[in-house]
Each structure stands twice: as C-alpha cells, then as structure tokens.
Coordinates of C-alpha atoms and ligand atoms in Angstrom, one line a residue:
X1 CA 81.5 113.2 106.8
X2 CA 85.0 112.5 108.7
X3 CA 84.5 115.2 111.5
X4 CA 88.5 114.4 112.8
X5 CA 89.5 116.1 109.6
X6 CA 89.9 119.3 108.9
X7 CA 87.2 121.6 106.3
X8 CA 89.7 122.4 103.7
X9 CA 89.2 125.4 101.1
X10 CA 90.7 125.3 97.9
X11 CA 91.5 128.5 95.8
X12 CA 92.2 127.8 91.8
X13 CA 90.7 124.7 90.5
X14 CA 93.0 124.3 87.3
X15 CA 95.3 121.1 86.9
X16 CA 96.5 121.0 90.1
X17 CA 93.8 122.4 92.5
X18 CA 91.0 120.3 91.2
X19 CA 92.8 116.7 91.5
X20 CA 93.5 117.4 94.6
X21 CA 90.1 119.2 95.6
X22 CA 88.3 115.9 94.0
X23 CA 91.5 113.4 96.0
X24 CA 90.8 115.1 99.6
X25 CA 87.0 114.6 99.0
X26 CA 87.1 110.9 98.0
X27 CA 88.8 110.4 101.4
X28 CA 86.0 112.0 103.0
X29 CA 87.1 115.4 104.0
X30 CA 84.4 118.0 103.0
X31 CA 85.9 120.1 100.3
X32 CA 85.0 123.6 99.1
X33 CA 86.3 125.0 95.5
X34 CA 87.2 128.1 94.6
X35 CA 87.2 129.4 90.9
X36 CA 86.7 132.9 89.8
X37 CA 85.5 132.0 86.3
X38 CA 81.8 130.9 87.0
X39 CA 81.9 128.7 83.9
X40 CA 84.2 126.2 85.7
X41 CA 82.2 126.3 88.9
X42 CA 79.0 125.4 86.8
X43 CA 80.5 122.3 84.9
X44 CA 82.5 120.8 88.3
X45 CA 79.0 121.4 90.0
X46 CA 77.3 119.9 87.5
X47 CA 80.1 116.5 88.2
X48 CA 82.2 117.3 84.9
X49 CA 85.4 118.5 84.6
X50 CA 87.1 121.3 82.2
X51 CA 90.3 119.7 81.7
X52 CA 91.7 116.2 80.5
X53 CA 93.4 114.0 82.8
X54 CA 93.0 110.4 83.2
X55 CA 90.9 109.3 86.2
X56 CA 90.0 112.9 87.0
X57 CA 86.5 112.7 85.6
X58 CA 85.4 109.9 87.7
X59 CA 86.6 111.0 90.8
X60 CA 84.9 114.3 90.5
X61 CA 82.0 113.0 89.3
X62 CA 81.7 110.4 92.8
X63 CA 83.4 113.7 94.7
X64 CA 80.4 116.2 93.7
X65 CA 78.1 113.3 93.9
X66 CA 78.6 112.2 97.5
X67 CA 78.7 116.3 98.7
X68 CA 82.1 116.4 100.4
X69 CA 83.4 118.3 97.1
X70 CA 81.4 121.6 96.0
X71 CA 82.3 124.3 93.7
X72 CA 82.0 128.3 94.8
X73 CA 82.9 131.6 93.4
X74 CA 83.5 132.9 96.7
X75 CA 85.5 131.2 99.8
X76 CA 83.9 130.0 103.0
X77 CA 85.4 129.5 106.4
X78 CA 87.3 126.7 106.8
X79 CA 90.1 125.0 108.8
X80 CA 92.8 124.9 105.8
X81 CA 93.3 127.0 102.6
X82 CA 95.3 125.6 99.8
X83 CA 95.9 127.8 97.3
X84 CA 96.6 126.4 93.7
X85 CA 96.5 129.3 91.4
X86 CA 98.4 130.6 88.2
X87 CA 101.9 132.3 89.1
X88 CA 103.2 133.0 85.0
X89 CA 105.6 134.9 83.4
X90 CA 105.3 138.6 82.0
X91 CA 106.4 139.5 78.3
X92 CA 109.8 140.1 80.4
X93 CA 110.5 136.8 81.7
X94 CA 109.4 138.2 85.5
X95 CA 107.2 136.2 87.4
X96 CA 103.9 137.8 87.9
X97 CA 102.7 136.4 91.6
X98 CA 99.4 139.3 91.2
X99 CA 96.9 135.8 91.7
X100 CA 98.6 134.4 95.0
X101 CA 97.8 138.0 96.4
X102 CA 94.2 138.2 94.6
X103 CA 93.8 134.8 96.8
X104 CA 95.2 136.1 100.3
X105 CA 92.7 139.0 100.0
X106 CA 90.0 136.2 99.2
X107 CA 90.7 134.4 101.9
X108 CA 91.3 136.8 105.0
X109 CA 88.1 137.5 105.8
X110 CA 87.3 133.8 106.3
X111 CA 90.5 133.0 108.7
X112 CA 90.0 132.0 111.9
X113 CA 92.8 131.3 115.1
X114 CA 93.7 127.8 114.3
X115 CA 93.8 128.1 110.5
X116 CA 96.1 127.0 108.2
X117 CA 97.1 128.7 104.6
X118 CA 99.5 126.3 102.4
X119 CA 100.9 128.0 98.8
X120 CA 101.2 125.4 96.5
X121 CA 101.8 127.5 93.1
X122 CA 105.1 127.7 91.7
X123 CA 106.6 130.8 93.5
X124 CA 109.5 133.1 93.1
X125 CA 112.1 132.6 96.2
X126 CA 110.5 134.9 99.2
X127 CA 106.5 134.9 97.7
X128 CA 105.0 132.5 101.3
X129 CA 106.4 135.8 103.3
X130 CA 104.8 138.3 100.9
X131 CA 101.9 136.4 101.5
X132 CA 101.9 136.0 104.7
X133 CA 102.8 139.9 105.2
X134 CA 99.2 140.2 102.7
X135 CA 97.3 138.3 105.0
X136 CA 98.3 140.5 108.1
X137 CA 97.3 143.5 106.7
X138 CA 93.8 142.1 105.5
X139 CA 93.6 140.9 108.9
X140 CA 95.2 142.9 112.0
X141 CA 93.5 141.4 114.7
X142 CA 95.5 137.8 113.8
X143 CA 98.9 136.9 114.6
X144 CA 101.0 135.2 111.2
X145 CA 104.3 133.7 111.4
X146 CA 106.6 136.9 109.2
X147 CA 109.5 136.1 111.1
X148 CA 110.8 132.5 110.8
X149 CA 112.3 130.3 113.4
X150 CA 111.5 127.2 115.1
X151 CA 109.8 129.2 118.2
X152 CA 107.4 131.9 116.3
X153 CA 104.0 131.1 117.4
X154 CA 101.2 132.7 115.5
X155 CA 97.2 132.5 114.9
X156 CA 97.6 131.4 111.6
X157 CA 100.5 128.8 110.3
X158 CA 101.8 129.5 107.2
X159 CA 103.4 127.2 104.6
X160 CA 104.5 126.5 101.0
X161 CA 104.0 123.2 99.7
X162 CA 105.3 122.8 96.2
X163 CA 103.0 120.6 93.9
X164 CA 105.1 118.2 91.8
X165 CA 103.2 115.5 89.7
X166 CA 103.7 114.9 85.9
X167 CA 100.2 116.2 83.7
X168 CA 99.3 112.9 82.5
X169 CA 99.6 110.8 86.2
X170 CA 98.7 113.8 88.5
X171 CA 96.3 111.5 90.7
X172 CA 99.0 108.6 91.0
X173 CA 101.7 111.4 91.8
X174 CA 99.4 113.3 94.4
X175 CA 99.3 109.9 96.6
X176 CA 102.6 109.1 95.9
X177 CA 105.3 111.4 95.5
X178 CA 107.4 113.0 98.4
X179 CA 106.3 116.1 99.4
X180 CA 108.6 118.9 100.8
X181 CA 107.1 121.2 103.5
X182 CA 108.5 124.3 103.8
X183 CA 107.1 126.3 107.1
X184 CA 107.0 129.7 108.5
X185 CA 108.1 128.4 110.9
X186 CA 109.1 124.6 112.7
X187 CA 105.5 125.2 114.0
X188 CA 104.2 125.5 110.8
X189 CA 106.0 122.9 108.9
X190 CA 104.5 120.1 111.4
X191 CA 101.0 121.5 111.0
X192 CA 101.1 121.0 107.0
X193 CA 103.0 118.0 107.6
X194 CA 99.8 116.9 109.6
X195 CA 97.4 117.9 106.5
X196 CA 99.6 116.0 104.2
X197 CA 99.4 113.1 105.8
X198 CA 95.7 112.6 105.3
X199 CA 96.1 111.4 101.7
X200 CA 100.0 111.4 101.1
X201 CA 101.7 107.8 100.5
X202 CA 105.1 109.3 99.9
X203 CA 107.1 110.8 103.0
X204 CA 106.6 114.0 104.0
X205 CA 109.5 115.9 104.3
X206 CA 109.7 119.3 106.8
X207 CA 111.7 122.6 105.8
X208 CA 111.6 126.2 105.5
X209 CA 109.3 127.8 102.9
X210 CA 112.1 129.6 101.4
X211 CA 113.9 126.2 100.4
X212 CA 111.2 124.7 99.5
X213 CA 110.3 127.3 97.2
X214 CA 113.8 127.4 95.1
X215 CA 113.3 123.3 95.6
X216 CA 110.6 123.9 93.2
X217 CA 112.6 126.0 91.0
X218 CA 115.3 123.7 90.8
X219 CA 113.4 120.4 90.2
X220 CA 112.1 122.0 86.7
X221 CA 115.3 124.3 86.2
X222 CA 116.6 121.0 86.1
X223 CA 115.2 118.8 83.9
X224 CA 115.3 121.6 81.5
X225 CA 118.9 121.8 81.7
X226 CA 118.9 118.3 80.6
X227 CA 116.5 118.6 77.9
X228 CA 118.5 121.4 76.8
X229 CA 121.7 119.1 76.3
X230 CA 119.5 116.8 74.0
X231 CA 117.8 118.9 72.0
X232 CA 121.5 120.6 71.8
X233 CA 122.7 117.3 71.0
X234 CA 120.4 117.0 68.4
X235 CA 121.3 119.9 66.9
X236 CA 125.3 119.2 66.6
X237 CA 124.2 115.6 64.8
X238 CA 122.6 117.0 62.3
X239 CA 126.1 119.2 61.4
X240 CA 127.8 115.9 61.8
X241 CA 125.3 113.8 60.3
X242 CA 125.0 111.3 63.0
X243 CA 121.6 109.7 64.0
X244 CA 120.8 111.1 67.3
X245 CA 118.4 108.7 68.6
X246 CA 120.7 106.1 67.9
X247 CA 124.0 108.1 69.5
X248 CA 121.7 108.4 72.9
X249 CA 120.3 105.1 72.9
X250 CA 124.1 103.8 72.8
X251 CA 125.3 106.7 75.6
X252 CA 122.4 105.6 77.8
X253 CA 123.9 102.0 78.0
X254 CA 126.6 103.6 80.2
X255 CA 125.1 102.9 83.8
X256 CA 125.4 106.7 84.4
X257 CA 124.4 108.2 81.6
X258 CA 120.5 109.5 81.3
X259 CA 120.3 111.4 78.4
X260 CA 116.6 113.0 77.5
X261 CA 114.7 112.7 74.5
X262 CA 115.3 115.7 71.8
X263 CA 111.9 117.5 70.7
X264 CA 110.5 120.5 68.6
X265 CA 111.3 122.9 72.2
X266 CA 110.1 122.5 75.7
X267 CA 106.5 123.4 76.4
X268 CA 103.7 123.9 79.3
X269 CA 103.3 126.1 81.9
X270 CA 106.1 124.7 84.2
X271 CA 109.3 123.6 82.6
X272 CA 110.0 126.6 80.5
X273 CA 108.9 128.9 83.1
X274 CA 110.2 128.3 86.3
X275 CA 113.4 128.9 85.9
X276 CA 113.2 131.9 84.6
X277 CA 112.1 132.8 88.2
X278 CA 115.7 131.9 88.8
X279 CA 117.2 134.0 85.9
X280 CA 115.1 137.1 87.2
X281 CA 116.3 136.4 90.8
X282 CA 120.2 136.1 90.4
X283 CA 120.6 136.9 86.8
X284 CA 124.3 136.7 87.1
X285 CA 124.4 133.6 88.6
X286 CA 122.1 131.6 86.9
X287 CA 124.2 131.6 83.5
X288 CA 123.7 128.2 82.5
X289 CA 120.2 127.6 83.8
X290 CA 119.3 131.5 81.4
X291 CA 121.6 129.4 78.5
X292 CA 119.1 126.1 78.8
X293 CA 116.2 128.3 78.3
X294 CA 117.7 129.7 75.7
X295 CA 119.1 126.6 73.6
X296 CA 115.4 124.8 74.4
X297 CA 113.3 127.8 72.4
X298 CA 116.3 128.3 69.6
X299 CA 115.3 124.2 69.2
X300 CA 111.9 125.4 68.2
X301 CA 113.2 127.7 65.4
X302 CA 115.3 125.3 64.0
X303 CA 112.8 122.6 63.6
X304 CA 111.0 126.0 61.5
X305 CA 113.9 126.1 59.5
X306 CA 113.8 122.4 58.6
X307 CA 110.1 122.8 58.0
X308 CA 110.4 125.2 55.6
X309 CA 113.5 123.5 53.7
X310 CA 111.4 120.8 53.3
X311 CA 108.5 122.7 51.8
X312 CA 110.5 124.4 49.1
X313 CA 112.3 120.5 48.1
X314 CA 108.4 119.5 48.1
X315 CA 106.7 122.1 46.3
X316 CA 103.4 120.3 45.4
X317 CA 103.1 118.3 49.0
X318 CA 100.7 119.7 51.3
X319 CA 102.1 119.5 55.4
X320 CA 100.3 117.6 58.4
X321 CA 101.3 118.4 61.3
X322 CA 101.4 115.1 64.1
X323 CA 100.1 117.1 67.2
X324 CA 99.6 120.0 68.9
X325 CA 99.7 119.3 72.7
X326 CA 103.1 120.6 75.0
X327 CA 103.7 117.0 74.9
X328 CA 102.0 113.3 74.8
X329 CA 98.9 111.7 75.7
X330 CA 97.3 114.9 77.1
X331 CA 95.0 117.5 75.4
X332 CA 96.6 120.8 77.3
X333 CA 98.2 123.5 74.5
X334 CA 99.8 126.0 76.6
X335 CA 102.8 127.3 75.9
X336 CA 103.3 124.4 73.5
X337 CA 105.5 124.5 70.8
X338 CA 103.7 122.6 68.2
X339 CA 101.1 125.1 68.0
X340 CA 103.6 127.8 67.7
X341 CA 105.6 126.4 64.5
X342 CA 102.1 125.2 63.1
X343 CA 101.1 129.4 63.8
X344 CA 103.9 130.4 61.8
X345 CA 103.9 127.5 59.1
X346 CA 100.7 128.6 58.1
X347 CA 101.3 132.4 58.3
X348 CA 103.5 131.5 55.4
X349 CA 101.7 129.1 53.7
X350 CA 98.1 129.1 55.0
X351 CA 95.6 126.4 53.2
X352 CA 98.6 124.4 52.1
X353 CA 99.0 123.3 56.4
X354 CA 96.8 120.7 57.9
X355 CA 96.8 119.6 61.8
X356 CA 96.2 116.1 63.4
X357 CA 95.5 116.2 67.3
X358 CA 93.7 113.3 68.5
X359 CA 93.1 115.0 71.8
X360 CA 90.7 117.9 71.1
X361 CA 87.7 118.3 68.9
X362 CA 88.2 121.5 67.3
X363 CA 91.6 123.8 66.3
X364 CA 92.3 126.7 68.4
X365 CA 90.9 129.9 67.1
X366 CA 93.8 131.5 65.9
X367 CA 94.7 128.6 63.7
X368 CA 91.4 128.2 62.2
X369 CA 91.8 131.9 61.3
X370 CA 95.4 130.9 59.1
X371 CA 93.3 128.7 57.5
X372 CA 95.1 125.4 59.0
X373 CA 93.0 122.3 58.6
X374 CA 92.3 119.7 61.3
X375 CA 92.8 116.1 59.8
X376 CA 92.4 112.7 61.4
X377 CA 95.2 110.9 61.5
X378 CA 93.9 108.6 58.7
X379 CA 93.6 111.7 56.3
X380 CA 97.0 112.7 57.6
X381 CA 98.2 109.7 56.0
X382 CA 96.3 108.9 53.1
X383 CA 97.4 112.2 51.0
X384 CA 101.6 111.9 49.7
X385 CA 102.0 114.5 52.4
X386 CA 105.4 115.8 54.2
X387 CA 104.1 114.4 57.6
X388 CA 106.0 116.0 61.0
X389 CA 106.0 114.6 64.1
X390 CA 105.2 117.5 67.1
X391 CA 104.2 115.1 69.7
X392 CA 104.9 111.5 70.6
X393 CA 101.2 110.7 71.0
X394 CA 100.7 106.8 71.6
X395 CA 98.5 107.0 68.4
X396 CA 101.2 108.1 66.5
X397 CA 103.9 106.3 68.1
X398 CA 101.6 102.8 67.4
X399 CA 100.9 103.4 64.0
X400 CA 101.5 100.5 61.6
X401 CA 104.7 101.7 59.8
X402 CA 103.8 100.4 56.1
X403 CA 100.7 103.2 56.5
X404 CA 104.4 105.6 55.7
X405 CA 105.1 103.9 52.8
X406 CA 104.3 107.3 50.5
X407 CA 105.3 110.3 52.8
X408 CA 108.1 112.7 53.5
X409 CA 108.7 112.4 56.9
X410 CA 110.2 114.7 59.6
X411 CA 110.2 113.1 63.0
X412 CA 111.3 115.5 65.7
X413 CA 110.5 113.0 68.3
X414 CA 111.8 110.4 67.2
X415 CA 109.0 108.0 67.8
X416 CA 109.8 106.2 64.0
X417 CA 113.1 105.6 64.4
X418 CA 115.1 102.2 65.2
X419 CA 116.7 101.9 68.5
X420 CA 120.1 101.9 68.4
X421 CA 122.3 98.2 69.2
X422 CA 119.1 96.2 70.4
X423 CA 118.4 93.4 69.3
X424 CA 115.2 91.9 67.4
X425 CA 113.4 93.5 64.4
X426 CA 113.7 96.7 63.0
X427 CA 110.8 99.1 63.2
X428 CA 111.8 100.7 60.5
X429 CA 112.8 99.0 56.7
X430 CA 116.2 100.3 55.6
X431 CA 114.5 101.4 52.5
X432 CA 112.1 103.7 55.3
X433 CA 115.0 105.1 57.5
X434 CA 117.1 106.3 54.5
X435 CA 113.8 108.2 53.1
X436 CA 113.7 109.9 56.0
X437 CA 117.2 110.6 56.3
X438 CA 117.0 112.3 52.8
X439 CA 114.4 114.2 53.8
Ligands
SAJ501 N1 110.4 117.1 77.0 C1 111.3 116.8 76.0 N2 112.1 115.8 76.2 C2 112.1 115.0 77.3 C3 111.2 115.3 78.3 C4 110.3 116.4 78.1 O1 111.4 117.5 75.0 O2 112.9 114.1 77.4 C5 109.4 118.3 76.8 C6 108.0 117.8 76.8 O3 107.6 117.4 75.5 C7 107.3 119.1 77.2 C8 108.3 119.7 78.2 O4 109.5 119.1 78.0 O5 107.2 120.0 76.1 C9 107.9 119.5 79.6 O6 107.3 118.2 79.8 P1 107.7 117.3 81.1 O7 107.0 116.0 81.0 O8 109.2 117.3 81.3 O9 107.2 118.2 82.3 P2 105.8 118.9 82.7 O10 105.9 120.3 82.4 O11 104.6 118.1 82.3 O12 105.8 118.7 84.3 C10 106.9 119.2 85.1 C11 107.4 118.1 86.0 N3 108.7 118.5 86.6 C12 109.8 117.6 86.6 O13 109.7 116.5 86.1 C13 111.0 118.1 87.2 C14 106.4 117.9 87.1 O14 106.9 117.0 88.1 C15 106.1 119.2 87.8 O15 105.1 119.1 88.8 C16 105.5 120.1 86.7 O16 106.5 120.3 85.7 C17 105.1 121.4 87.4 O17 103.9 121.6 87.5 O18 105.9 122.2 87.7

C-alpha cells in the first residue's frame, strides 16, 4: 500500500465513480466505495461489476483482488471524498441536486482537518457552495472555504471537478483528458490539482468551482446544440428530398465545417439533461440552447411518424427494431430514445414489434409487458420484415449488406448508406439505396 497517497472515499459507484474507484486502486491508493444500494456493494465485493464498459471488469476484478479497492454501504474516514452521484432532472426540467446533499451528510461525520471533498456530478451553477454550506452545518467545529478568494484558508478544501469521458472509453478518458479544477478557493484548486495528478495524463487545469461548474454545462449544452442542427438538417432533407448523409459528408469536406451525425433524438443521462440546468438557471437567456433541446426530442417524434407511415404502406410486415441502447456499442438504456419509440410502437401495435439489442440478455420489463419480442439479429433479418435502425451498433453497422436483400428498411443512423463523393465501391447497390429511398 502507497502510504505518500492519500485514503480516498468514493460516494456513488455508477459509471463514473466506479472506474475511477477501480483506476485510483490499480495505482495503489487504498480505495473505499460507497453505494447505498447493497446489491451493488455485494457484486463489486464479490470482483464483478453491475455495468458494461470495456476494460472495467478486469480492473475491478485485480482492484478488489489486491485490497486497495473495497465496497461499503457506509463511509469511512479518509483523507479525500469524491463524490460521483446522480444529479437528474424533475418532471419540470429542474435539476434535482437532493443526492449531492444525501452525500455531504454521509460524509461529515468522517471529515477530519486536512481533508479534501471534490463534487464531480454534473451540477447546477452555485451547487460546490451549497455543499460546502451542508457540510458546515453537519460539522461546526470545522472551518470550509464558503467565501471564495485566493486567501480563504479553511479545515476542509472544497472543490468541483467535472467528470468528462465518453460511456464507451471512460478508462482511456479518465487518464487522459484535461481536467478543469474549480476551487473554493486558490487554496483549494492546488490541493485537487495535487489529487489529480496521481493518475491524470492530461493537464490539469485550476479555476473557480463556479466556472467550472457552467464548464460542464456548456461542454454538453454544446454538442447538443450541434446535434440539434443535424438532426434539424435531417429533418429539412426529407421536405426537400435530398439525401442527408450524403449533403454532410460533402459539407464536412470544407476544412471548417463539423457537422454531427442525425439520429432517432439524443439520449443518456448527460447530453439531454445538462443543459436544461442552463434553461432553469437563465431561462431568458438561454433561448437557443432551450430551442436544441427542443428540436433534439421533436427528432424523436418524427422518426414515430415515419414508423408508423411505414406500417400502414406495409400492412402484413412485422417491425424489428436495430437497438435499444442511448447510443452504440454500450448496453446503458437511460433516457434512450430507442426504447421510447419501441414503447409507443408497440402500445399501438403490440405482438406485431420485435426488438434486436445485442447488448443485454433480456428486454426491459415494460416492454415485455407490450408484448415486444427480443430477436437476434439473425431472426431480425431472416423474416421480410420493415427493419429500423435505432443505434449504430458495430454489429449492425458490419452486417453483410446482401443479408438486406428482402426488407423495408428505415435507417435513422445512417449506418447503410453510401458516403457521399468518395471514391471506391459502393456499400450499397443502386437497386438497395433506391428501396430504401421508397421506403
Ligand atoms: N448523438 C447523435 N449524433 C451525434 C453524436 C451523438 O445523435 O453525432 C447522440 C447519441 O446517439 C446519444 C446522445 O447523442 O443518444 C449522447 O451521446 P454522446 O456520445 O454525444 O455523449 P454521452 O452522453 O455519451 O457523453 C457526453 C460527453 N460530452 C461531450 O462530448 C461534450 C462526455 O464527454 C461527458 O462526460 C458525458 O456526456 C457526461 O457524463 O456528461
């Protein structure tokens, strides 16, 4: 055990908590877990893992192993507290920050002079104050930094620490990705900075936890804005009956033009979230980041609407659904939009819906209920069926294309489609591309 580092405590141990639980203890710092839900304490324990991400099982499994990573309900002292925990969004798009404040009351008891509390969840502009405010009532006797400025000196340094890697290459992104650090105070800042730079590749960046908070914001705000403009774009080709894959492949050859990739909406538990934490924040400011929001989920309905126009020009097809996941190559369903036009496909049409999803073994509840059937891929394609693409899976995308030869086919991803002006051979035959033009 490395006794120069610090015992660090970490509170959530969902997607972002437990790579980075399971990354600190493979470089030899002794790591304790927190999860309230005993189920997930029993399986990381036991050297598993509850969620799908490459690499993660491994590292766990050595982590747990060598005893510098154990799982608790419960803190224990220790010399850092990271807190990774849930920070969503009510029925009326406000953020709801109740587990950040479930976690400071977890923690107090356990803090010590010397310790150091980092937020990492997604947080509404102001929340690393509120906490630190939480903390000083559950513990009067400590000093906390509630006033910023380079010269506040407290017991306890307080500091917000945005997580920012991509589901899907979180332990690649955890080691090398920038990483802003937004302090309490100057003081506080340098002392995360310190942490950080235990296991961080990428540079390490010092600032106040206010902008590093709306940092956060704006990193997803942003790429929804711009996934807002395709899926927008995708919607004013279909009026004008231009192919849209091919229009962005072309517009991306202009050195700087970056156009995103249309989709059935934007999913997870980040992207369309977040910046709504902007919306509820400066509502009559953030007109265009509220409009993105609002074009990505209308993009959802109107893939619905095609759906269904498809179903009534295909009365006697049946419908299988290409995934269910928020987006490729991962198993995670939240807040996906796949499941939620699959939910209402089969509310209207029940038995006649089936569902491939290559990363998990058995259909959520609900759509087991509507009577949606889970189909391998090869059943997907063996029955004349109107297939939809939800997800660019790489098992869908690296299908062999004459296996299409008999289906309807609506690709929202475009994953079947030619790219535009490149040379060599077409993915698609000509015959292919205009049966899924007329469909
Ligand atoms: N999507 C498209 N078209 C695209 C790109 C994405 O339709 O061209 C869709 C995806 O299918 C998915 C949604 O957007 O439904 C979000 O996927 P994503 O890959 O853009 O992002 P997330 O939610 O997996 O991760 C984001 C990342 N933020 C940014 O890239 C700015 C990640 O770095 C953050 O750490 C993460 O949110 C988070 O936890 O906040």
């Amino acid at each position: 055990m490395r006794r120069d580092y610090p015992k660090v405590c970490v509170i959530g141990l969902g997607y972002i908590g437990l790579p980075t639980a399971a990354l600190l203890a493979t470089h030899g710092i002794e790591v304790t877990g927190v999860d309230t839900n005993p189920s997930v304490v029993k399986t990381i324990n036991s050297g598993n893992v509850h969620i799908v991400e490459p690499d993660l099982d491994w590292k766990v499994h050595r982590a747990v192993q060598s005893g510098f990573l154990t799982a608790k309900t419960e803190p224990e002292s220790a010399d850092v507290f990271l807190i990774a925990v849930p920070t969503p969004l009510a029925a009326d798009k406000r953020p709801v920050v109740d587990h950040v404040f479930s976690a400071a009351d977890m923690i107090a008891p356990y803090l010590r002079p010397g310790g150091l509390v980092i937020l990492e969840s997604t947080s509404p502009v102001g929340t690393t104050e509120q906490l630190c405010r939480r903390l000083a009532e559950r513990q009067p006797d400590l000093s906390f930094p509630i006033t910023t400025g380079p010269a506040a000196q407290s017991d306890i340094a307080v500091a917000y620490c945005p997580e920012r890697v991509l589901p899907g290459r979180i332990l690649t992104e955890l080691v090398d990705n920038d990483r802003c650090i937004g302090g309490m105070s100057s003081a506080c800042a340098a002392r995360a900075r310190g942490f950080y730079e235990h296991f961080v590749r990428g540079s390490c960046v010092e600032t106040s936890a206010r902008k590093a908070e709306m940092v956060k914001l704006t990193e997803n705000a942003f790429r929804d804005l711009n996934i807002a403009f395709a899926n927008e774009l995708s919607m004013i080709c279909e009026e004008l009956d231009v192919d849209v894959w091919d229009l962005i492949a072309l517009a991306n050859r202009h050195p700087r033009v970056q156009i995103l990739k249309p989709g059935p909406g934007v999913g997870g538990h980040c992207i369309a979230v977040d910046p709504w934490f902007i919306v509820d924040a400066a509502p009559d400011q953030a007109r265009l980041i509220r409009t993105a929001r609002e074009v990505n989920d209308a993009k959802a309905r109107h893939v619905l609407a095609r759906i269904r126009a498809l179903i009534d020009k295909h009365p006697h097809r049946r419908v299988s659904c290409l995934g269910l996941a928020f987006k490729a190559n991962v198993d995670d369903l939240r807040e996906s939009p796949a499941v939620e036009i699959v939910e209402r496909l089969a509310d209207e049409h029940g038995g006649r819906i089936g569902a491939v999803e290559p990363f998990i073994q058995r259909l959520p509840e609900r759509l087991i209920q509507l009577g949606v059937q889970q189909q391998t891929l090869d059943e997907a394609l063996r029955g004349n069926n109107i297939l939809v693409v939800l997800v660019d899976h790489n098992a869908f995308r690296e299908l062999d294309r004459s296996r299409l030869a008999d289906a309807v086919i609506y690709d929202t991803r475009g994953i079947w489609s030619e790219p535009a002006g490149l040379l060599g051979k077409p993915l698609l035959s000509v015959e292919l591309q205009s049966r899924i033009a007329a469909a």
